[in-house]
Short mmCIF file of C-alpha atoms in Angstrom, two decimals:
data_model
loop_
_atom_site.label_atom_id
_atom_site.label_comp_id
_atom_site.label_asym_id
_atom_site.label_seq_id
_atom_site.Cartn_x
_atom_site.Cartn_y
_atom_site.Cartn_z
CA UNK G 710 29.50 -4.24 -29.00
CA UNK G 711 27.59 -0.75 -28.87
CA UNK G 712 25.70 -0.09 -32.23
CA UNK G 713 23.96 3.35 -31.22
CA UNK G 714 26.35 5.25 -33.48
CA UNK G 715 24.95 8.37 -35.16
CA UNK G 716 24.72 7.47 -38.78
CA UNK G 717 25.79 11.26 -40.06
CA UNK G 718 29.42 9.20 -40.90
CA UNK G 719 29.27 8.05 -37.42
CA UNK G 720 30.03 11.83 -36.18
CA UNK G 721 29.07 12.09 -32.54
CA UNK G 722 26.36 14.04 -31.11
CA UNK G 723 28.70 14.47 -27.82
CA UNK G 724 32.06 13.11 -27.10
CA UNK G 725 30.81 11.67 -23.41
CA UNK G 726 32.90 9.04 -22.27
CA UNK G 727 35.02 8.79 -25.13
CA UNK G 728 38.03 10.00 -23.22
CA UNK G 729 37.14 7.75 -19.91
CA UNK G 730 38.71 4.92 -18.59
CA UNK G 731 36.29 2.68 -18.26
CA UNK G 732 36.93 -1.45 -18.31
CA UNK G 733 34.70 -1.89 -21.34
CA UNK G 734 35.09 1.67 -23.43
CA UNK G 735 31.86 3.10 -24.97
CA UNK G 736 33.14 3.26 -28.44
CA UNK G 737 33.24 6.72 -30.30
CA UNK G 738 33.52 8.14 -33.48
CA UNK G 739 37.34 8.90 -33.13
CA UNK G 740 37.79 5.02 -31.35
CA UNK G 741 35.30 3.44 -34.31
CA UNK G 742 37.65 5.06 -36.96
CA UNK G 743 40.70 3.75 -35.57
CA UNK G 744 39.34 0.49 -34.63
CA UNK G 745 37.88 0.03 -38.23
CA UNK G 746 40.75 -0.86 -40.29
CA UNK G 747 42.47 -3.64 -37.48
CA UNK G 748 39.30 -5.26 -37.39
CA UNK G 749 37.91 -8.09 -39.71
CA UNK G 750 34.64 -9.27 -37.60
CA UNK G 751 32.14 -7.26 -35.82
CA UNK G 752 29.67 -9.50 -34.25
CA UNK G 753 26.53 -8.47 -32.83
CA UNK G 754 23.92 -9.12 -30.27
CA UNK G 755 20.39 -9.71 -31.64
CA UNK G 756 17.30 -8.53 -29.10
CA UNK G 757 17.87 -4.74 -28.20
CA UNK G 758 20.91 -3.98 -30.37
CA UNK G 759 19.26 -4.81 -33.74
CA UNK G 760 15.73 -4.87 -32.55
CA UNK G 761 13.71 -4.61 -30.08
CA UNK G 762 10.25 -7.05 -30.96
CA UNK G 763 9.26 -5.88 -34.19
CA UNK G 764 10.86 -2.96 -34.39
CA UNK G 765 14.34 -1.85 -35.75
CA UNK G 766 16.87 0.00 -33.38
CA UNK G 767 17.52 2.88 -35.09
CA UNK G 768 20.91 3.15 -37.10
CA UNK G 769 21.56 -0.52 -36.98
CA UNK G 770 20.83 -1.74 -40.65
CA UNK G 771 22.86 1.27 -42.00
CA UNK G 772 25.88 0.50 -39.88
CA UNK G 773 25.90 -3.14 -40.47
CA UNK G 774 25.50 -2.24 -44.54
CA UNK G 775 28.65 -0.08 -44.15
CA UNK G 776 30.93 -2.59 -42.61
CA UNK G 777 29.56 -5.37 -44.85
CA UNK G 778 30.72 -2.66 -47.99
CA UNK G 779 33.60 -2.13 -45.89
CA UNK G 780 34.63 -6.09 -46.67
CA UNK G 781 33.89 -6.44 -43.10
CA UNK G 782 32.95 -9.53 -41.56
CA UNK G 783 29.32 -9.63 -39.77
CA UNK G 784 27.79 -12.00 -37.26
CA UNK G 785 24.90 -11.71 -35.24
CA UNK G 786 25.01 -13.87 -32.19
CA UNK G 787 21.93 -14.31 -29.79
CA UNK G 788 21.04 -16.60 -27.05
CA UNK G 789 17.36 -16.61 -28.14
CA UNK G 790 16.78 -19.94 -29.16
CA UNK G 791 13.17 -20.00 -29.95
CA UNK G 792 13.76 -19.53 -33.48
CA UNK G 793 16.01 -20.92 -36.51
CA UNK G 794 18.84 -19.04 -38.58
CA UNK G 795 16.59 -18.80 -41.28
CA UNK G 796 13.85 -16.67 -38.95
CA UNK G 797 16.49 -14.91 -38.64
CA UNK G 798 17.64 -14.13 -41.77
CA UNK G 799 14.16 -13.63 -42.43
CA UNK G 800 13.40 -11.14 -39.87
CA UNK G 801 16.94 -8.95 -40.59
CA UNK G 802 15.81 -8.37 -44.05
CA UNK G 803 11.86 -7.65 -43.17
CA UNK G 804 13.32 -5.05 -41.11
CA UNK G 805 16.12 -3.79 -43.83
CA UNK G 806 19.32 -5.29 -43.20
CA UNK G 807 22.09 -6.42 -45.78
CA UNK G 808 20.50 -9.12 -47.85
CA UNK G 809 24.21 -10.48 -47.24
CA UNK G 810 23.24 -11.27 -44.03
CA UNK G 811 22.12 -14.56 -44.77
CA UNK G 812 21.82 -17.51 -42.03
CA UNK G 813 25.48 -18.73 -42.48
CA UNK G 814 25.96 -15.43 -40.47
CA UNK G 815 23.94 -15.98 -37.85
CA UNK G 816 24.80 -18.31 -34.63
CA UNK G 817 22.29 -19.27 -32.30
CA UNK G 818 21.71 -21.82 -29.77
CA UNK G 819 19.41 -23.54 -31.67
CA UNK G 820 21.90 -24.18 -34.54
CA UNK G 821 24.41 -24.55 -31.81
CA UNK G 822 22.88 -27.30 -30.26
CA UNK G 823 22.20 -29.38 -33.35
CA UNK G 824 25.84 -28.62 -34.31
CA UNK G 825 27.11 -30.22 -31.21
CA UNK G 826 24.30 -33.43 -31.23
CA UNK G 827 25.58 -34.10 -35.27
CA UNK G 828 29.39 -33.84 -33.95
CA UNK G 829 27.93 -36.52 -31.13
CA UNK G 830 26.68 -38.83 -33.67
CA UNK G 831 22.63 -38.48 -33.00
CA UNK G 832 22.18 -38.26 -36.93
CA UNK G 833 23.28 -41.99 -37.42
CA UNK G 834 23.60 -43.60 -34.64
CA UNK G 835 19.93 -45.19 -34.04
CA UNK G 836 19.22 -42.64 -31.33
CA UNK G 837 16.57 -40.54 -30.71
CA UNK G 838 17.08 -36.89 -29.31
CA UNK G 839 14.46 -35.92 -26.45
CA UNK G 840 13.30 -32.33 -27.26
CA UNK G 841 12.01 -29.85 -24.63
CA UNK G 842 12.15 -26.64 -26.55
CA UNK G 843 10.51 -24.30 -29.18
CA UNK G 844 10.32 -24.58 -32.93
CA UNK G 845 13.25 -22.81 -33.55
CA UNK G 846 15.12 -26.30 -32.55
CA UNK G 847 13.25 -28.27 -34.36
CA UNK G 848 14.11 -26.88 -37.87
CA UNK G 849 17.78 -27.05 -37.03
CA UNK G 850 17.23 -30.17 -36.17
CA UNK G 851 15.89 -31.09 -39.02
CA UNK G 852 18.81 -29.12 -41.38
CA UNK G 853 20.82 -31.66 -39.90
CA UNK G 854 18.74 -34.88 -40.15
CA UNK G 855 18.41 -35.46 -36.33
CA UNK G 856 15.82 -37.33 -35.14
CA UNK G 857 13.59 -35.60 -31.92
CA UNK G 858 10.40 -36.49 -30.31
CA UNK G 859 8.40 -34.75 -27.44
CA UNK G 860 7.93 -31.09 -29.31
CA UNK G 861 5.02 -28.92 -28.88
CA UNK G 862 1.92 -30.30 -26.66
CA UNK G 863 2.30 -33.38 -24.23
CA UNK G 864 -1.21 -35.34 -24.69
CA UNK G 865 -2.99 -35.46 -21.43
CA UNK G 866 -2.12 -38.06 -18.81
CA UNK G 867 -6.21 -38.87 -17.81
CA UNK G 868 -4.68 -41.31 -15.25
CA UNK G 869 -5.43 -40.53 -11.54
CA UNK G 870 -3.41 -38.85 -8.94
CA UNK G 871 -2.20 -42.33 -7.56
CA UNK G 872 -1.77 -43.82 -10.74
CA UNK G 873 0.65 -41.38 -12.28
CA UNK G 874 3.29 -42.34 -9.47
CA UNK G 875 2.66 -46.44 -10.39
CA UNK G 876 2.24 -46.38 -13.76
CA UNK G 877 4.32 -44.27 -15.59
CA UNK G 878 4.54 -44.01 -19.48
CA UNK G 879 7.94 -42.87 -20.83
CA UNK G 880 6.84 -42.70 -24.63
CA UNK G 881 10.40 -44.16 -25.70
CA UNK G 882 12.44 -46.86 -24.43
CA UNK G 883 15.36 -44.98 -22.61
CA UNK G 884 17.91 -47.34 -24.34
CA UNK G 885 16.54 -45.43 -27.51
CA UNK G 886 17.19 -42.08 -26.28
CA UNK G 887 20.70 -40.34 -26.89
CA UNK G 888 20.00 -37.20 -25.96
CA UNK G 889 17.72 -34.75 -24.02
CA UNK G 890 17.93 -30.80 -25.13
CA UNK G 891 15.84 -28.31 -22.56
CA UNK G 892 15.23 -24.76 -23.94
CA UNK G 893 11.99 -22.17 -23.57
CA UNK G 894 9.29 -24.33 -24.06
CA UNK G 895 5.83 -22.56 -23.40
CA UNK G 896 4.58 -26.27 -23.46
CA UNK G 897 6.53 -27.34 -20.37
CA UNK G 898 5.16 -29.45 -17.92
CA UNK G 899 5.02 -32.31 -15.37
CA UNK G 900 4.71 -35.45 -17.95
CA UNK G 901 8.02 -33.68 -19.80
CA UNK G 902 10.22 -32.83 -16.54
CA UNK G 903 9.58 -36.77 -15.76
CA UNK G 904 10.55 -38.22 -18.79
CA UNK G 905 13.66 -36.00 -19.39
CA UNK G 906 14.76 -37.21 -15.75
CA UNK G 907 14.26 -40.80 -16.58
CA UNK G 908 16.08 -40.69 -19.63
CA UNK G 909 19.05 -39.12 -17.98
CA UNK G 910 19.20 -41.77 -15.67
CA UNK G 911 21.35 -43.33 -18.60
CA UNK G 912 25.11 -42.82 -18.35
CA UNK G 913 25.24 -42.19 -22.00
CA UNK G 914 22.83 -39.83 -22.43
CA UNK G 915 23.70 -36.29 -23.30
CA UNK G 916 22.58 -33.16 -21.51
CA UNK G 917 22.27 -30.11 -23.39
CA UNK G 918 20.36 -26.56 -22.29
CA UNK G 919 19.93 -24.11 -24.96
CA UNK G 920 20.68 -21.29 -22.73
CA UNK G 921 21.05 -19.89 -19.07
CA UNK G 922 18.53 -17.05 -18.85
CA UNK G 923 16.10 -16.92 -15.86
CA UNK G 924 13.79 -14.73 -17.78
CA UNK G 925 12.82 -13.33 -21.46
CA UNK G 926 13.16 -9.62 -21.82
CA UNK G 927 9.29 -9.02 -22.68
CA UNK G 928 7.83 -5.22 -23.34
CA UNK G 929 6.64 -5.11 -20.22
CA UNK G 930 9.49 -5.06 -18.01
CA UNK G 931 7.31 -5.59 -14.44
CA UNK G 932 6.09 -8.77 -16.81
CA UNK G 933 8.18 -12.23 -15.55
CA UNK G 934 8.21 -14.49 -18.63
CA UNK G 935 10.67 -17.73 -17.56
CA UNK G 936 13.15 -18.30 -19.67
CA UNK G 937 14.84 -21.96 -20.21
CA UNK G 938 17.29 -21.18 -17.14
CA UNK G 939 14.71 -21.14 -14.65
CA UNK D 411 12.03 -44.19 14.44
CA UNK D 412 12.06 -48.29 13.99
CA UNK D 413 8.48 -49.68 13.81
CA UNK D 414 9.80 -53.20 12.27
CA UNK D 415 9.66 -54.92 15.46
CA UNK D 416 8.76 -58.21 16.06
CA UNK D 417 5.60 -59.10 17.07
CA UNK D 418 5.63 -61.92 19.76
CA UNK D 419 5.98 -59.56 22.79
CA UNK D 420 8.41 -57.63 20.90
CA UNK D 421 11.03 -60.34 21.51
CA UNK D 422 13.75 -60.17 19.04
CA UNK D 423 14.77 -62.66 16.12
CA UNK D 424 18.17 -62.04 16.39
CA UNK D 425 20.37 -59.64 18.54
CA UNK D 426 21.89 -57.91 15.60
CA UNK D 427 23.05 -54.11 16.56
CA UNK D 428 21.51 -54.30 19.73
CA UNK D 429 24.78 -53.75 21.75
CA UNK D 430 26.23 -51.81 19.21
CA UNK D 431 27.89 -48.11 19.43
CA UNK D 432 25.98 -46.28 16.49
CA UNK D 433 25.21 -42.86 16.69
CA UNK D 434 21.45 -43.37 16.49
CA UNK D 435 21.10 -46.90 17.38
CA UNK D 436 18.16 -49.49 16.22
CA UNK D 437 15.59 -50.32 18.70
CA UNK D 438 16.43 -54.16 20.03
CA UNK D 439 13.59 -55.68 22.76
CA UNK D 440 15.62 -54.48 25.70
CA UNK D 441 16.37 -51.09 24.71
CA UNK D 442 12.42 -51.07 23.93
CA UNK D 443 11.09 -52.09 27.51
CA UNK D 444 13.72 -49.34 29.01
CA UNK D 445 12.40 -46.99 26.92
CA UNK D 446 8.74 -47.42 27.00
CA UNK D 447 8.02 -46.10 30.78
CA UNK D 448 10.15 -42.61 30.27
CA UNK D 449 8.47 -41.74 26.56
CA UNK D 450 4.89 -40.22 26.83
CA UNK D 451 5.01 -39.63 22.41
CA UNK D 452 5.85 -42.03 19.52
CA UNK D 453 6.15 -40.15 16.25
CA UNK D 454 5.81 -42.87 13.30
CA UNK D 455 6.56 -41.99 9.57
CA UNK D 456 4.34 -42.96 7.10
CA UNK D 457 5.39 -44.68 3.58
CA UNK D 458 8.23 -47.07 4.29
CA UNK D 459 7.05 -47.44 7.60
CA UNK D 460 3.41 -48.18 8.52
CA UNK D 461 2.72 -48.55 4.89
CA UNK D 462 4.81 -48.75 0.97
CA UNK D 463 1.89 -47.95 -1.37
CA UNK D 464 -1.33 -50.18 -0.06
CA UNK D 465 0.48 -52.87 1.86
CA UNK D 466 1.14 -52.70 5.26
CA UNK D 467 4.56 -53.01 7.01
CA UNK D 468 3.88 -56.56 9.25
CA UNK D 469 3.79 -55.44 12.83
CA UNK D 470 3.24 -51.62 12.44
CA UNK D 471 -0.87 -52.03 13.49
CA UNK D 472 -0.06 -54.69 16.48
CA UNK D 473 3.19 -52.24 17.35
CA UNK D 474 0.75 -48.91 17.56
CA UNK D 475 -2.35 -50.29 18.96
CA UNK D 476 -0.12 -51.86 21.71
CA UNK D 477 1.52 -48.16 22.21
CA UNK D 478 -2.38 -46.62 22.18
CA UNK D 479 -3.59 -49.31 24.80
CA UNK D 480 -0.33 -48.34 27.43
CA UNK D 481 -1.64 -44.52 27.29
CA UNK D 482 0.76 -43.32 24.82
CA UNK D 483 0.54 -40.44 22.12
CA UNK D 484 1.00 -41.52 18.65
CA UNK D 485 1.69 -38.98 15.81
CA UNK D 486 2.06 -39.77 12.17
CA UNK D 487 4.36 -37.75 10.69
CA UNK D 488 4.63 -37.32 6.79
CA UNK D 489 6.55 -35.49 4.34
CA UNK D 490 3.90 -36.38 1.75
CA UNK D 491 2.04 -33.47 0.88
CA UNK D 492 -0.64 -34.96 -1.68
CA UNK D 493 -3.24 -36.19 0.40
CA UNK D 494 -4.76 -34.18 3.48
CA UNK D 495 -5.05 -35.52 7.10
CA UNK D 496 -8.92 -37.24 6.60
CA UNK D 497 -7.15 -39.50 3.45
CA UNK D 498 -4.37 -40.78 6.00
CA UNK D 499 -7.02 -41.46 8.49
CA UNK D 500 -9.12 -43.53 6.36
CA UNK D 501 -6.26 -45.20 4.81
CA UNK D 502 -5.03 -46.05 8.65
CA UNK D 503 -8.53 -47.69 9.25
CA UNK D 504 -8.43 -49.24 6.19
CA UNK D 505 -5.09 -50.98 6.61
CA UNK D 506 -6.18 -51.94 10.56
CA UNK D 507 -4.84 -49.03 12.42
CA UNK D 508 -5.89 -48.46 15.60
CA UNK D 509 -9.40 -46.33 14.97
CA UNK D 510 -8.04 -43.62 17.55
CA UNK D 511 -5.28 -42.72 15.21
CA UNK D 512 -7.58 -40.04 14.19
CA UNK D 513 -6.93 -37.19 11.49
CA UNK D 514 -5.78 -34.59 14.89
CA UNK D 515 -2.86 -37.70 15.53
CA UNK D 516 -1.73 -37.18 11.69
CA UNK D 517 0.84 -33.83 10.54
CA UNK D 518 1.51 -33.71 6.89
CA UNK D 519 2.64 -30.68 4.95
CA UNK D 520 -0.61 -30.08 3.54
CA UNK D 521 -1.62 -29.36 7.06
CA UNK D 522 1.24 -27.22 8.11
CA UNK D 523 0.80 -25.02 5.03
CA UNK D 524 -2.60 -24.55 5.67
CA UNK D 525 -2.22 -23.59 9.05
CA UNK D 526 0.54 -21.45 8.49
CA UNK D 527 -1.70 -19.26 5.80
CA UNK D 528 -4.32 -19.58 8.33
CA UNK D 529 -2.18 -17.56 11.00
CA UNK D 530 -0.89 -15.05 8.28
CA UNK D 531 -4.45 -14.16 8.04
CA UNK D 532 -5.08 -15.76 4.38
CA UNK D 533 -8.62 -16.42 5.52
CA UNK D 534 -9.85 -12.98 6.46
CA UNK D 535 -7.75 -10.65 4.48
CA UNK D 536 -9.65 -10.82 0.84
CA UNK D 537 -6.76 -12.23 -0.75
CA UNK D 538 -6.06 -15.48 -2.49
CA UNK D 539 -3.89 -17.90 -2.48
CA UNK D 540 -2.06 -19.75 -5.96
CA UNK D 541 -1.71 -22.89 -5.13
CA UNK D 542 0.41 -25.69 -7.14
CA UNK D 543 -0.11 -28.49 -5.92
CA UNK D 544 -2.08 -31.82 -5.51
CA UNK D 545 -6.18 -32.57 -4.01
CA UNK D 546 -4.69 -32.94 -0.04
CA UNK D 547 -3.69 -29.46 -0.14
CA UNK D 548 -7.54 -28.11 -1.27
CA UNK D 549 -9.22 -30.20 1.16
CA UNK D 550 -7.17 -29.12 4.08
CA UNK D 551 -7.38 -25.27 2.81
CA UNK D 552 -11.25 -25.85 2.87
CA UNK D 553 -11.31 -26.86 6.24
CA UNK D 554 -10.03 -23.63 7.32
CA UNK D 555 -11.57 -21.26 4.91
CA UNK D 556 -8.58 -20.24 2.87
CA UNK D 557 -9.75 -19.47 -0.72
CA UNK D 558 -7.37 -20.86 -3.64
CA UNK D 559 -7.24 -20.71 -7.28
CA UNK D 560 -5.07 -22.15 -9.78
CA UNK D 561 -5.07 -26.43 -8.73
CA UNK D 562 -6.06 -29.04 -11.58
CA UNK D 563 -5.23 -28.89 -14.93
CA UNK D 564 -4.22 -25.28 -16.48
CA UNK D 565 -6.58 -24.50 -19.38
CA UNK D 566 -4.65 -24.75 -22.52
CA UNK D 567 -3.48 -21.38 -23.96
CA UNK D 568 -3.78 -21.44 -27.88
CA UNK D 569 -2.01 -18.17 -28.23
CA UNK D 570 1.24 -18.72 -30.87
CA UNK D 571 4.57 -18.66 -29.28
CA UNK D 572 5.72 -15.31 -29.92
CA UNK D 573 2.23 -14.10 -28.41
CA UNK D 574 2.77 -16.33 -24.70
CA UNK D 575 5.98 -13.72 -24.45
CA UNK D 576 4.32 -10.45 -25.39
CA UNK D 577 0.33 -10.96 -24.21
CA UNK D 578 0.54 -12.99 -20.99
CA UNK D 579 -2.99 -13.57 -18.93
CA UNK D 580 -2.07 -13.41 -15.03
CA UNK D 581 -5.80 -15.19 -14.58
CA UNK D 582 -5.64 -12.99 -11.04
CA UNK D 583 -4.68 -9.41 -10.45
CA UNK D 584 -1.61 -9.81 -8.55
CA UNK D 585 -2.35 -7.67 -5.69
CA UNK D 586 -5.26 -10.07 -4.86
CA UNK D 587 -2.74 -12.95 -4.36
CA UNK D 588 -1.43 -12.96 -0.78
CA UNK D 589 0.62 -16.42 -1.10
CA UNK D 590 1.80 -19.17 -3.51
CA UNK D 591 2.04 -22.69 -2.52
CA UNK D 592 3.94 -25.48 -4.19
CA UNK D 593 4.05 -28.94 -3.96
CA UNK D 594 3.78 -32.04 -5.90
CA UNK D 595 1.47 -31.33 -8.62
CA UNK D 596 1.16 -33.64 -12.19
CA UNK D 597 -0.52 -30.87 -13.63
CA UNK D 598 2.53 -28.05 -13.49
CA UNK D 599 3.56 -26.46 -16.07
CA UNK D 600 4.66 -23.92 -17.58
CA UNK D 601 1.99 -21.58 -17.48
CA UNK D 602 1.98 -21.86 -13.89
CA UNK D 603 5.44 -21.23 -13.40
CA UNK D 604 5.31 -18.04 -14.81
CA UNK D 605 2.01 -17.11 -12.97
CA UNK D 606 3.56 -18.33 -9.51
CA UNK D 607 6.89 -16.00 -10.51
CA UNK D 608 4.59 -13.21 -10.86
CA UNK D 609 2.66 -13.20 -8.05
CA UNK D 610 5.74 -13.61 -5.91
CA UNK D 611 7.31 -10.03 -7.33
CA UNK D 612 4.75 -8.64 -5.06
CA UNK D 613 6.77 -7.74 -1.61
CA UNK D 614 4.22 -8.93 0.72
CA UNK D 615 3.48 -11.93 -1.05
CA UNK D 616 4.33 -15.66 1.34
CA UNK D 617 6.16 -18.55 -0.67
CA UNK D 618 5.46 -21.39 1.16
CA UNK D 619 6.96 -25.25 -0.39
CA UNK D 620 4.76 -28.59 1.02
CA UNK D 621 7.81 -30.23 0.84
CA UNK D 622 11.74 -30.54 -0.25
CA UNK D 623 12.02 -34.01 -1.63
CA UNK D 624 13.66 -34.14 -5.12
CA UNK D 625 12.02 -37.56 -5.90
CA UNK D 626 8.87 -39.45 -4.73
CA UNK D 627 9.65 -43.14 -3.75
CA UNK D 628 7.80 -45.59 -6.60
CA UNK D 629 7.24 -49.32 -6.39
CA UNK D 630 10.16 -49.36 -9.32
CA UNK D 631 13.18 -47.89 -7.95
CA UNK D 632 14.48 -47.67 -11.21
CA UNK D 633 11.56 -44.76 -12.25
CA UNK D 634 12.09 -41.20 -11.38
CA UNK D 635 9.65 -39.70 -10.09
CA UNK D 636 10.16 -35.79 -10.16
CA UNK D 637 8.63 -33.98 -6.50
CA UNK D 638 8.45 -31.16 -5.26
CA UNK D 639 11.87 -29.93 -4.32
CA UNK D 640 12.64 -30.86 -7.96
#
């Protein structure tokens, strides 16, 4: 959904494309006005349609404040998973949004994620959940009362080259582990790929990847930063 | 090729599969002695077959040194890219190889790759080359002058997350990197995934793997072992 609408009560600036027939329309005043009342939910992207880093796109808070006085339903949906709802909600108001947009209104993969490992059972079943991800998970996690290990930095292996391949330490039992959850993790390594392998060698255990994404939009676009999809 | 032959004159135990229409058949006694006079080059593999981890296969040393003493060629071929040719050579000797099974009888990735950088000119053209991956590679890069960075343990980064996406240190100027090399490496991580996916946005810049293999084989077959090709 395109949120670059002039705020001036959304009046145009130029009517470009509003007449085209493209797949996906670019929507325009006249098409905002008459899609406004038929519509109960907007939901919005997070990175480049809100903000971009730390900064605000312009426009955004003041539309999302007149659909949310409209008695319009708002969501903001991102694939970042790096960070909770409530970093969220925390960042849309440091940068002027609705104070209505509170977490419950945000969906991430993070939350998403320790949605679908409650629904599985890893809160009470005994079972540990195998993390490979960023902080954002984590507190999620935690909302829901699921137990994790393997956050944040692996301790260093000070076995030999040789010795890695004979003797390897797994941390947990595999029996204990119900699921393993990959997502950006800027501690990634060797020691972590291993141990997520072996514990998916278990018919039971669960798979889940946060997101897809080969790369992180960064502000310097000739920048690669590897994104959980990698 | 079959090295598991037995060792009185090479006179079989049993006749099993000797007669037999397989596509690639096992070597019996007789198929041996017709073979032998028309075959100038015996190419062995390594693990599995002349050696599984510091035991020797039974046989393999009486089966090679026999092949040496009749005037044949023996290679060692290996898909193991962690040691260079001078460890495989003293590891022959040690097991009770024949002592002409030199380091120029042994090909192993860590080899190849070097030569191959060697004829793309990595030694004289005041580049680098990234290089992820384990000691065997450095030893056979020194032997033909190539310079490398980036092997061993990555120093750790104690930027915070959010500053890993938006401050990122290259460690090299990519335009001084002329090739990345992968291979098994218990030191990779993240932070040299994202280095090794910048260098490589340069056009000119060689990718070259060690190896394919998904897996190294362990003494417990029930431990994954992540490789390369992983």
């Amino acid at each position: 959904m395109n949120s670059g609408i002039n705020r001036d009560e959304f009046e145009p600036t130029a009517q470009r494309n509003c007449d085209s027939q493209m797949e996906t329309e670019l929507l325009c005043p006249k098409g905002f006005r008459n899609l406004l009342p038929e519509t109960d939910t907007f939901i919005f992207d997070a990175d480049g349609v809100l903000w971009l880093g730390d900064d605000v796109i312009p426009g955004a808070p003041q539309l999302l404040d007149f659909l949310v006085k409209n008695n319009k339903r708002v969501i903001v949906l991102t694939n970042n998973a790096t960070k909770s709802r409530a970093q969220y909600a925390r960042k849309l108001a440091s940068l002027g949004f609705s104070s209505k947009l509170d977490k419950h209104l945000i969906v991430n993969p993070a939350a998403v994620v320790a949605d679908t490992l409650y629904r599985a059972g890893l809160s009470k079943n005994g079972k540990k959940v195998y993390l490979i991800g960023a902080k954002g998970l984590n507190d999620e996690m935690d909302n829901l009362g699921i137990p994790y290990f393997g956050h944040g930095p692996q301790l260093e292996d000070d076995s030999d080259d040789s010795a890695i391949m004979y003797a390897i330490k797994l941390e947990e039992e595999p029996s204990k582990v119900g699921a393993v959850v990959v997502g950006y993790d800027r501690y990634f390594n060797y020691q972590k790929l291993m141990k997520a392998a072996n514990y998916l060698q278990q018919r039971r255990c669960l798979f889940l990847a946060t997101n897809e994404d080969e790369t992180c939009p960064g502000p310097n676009p000739s920048i690669i930063i590897p994104d959980a999809g990698l």
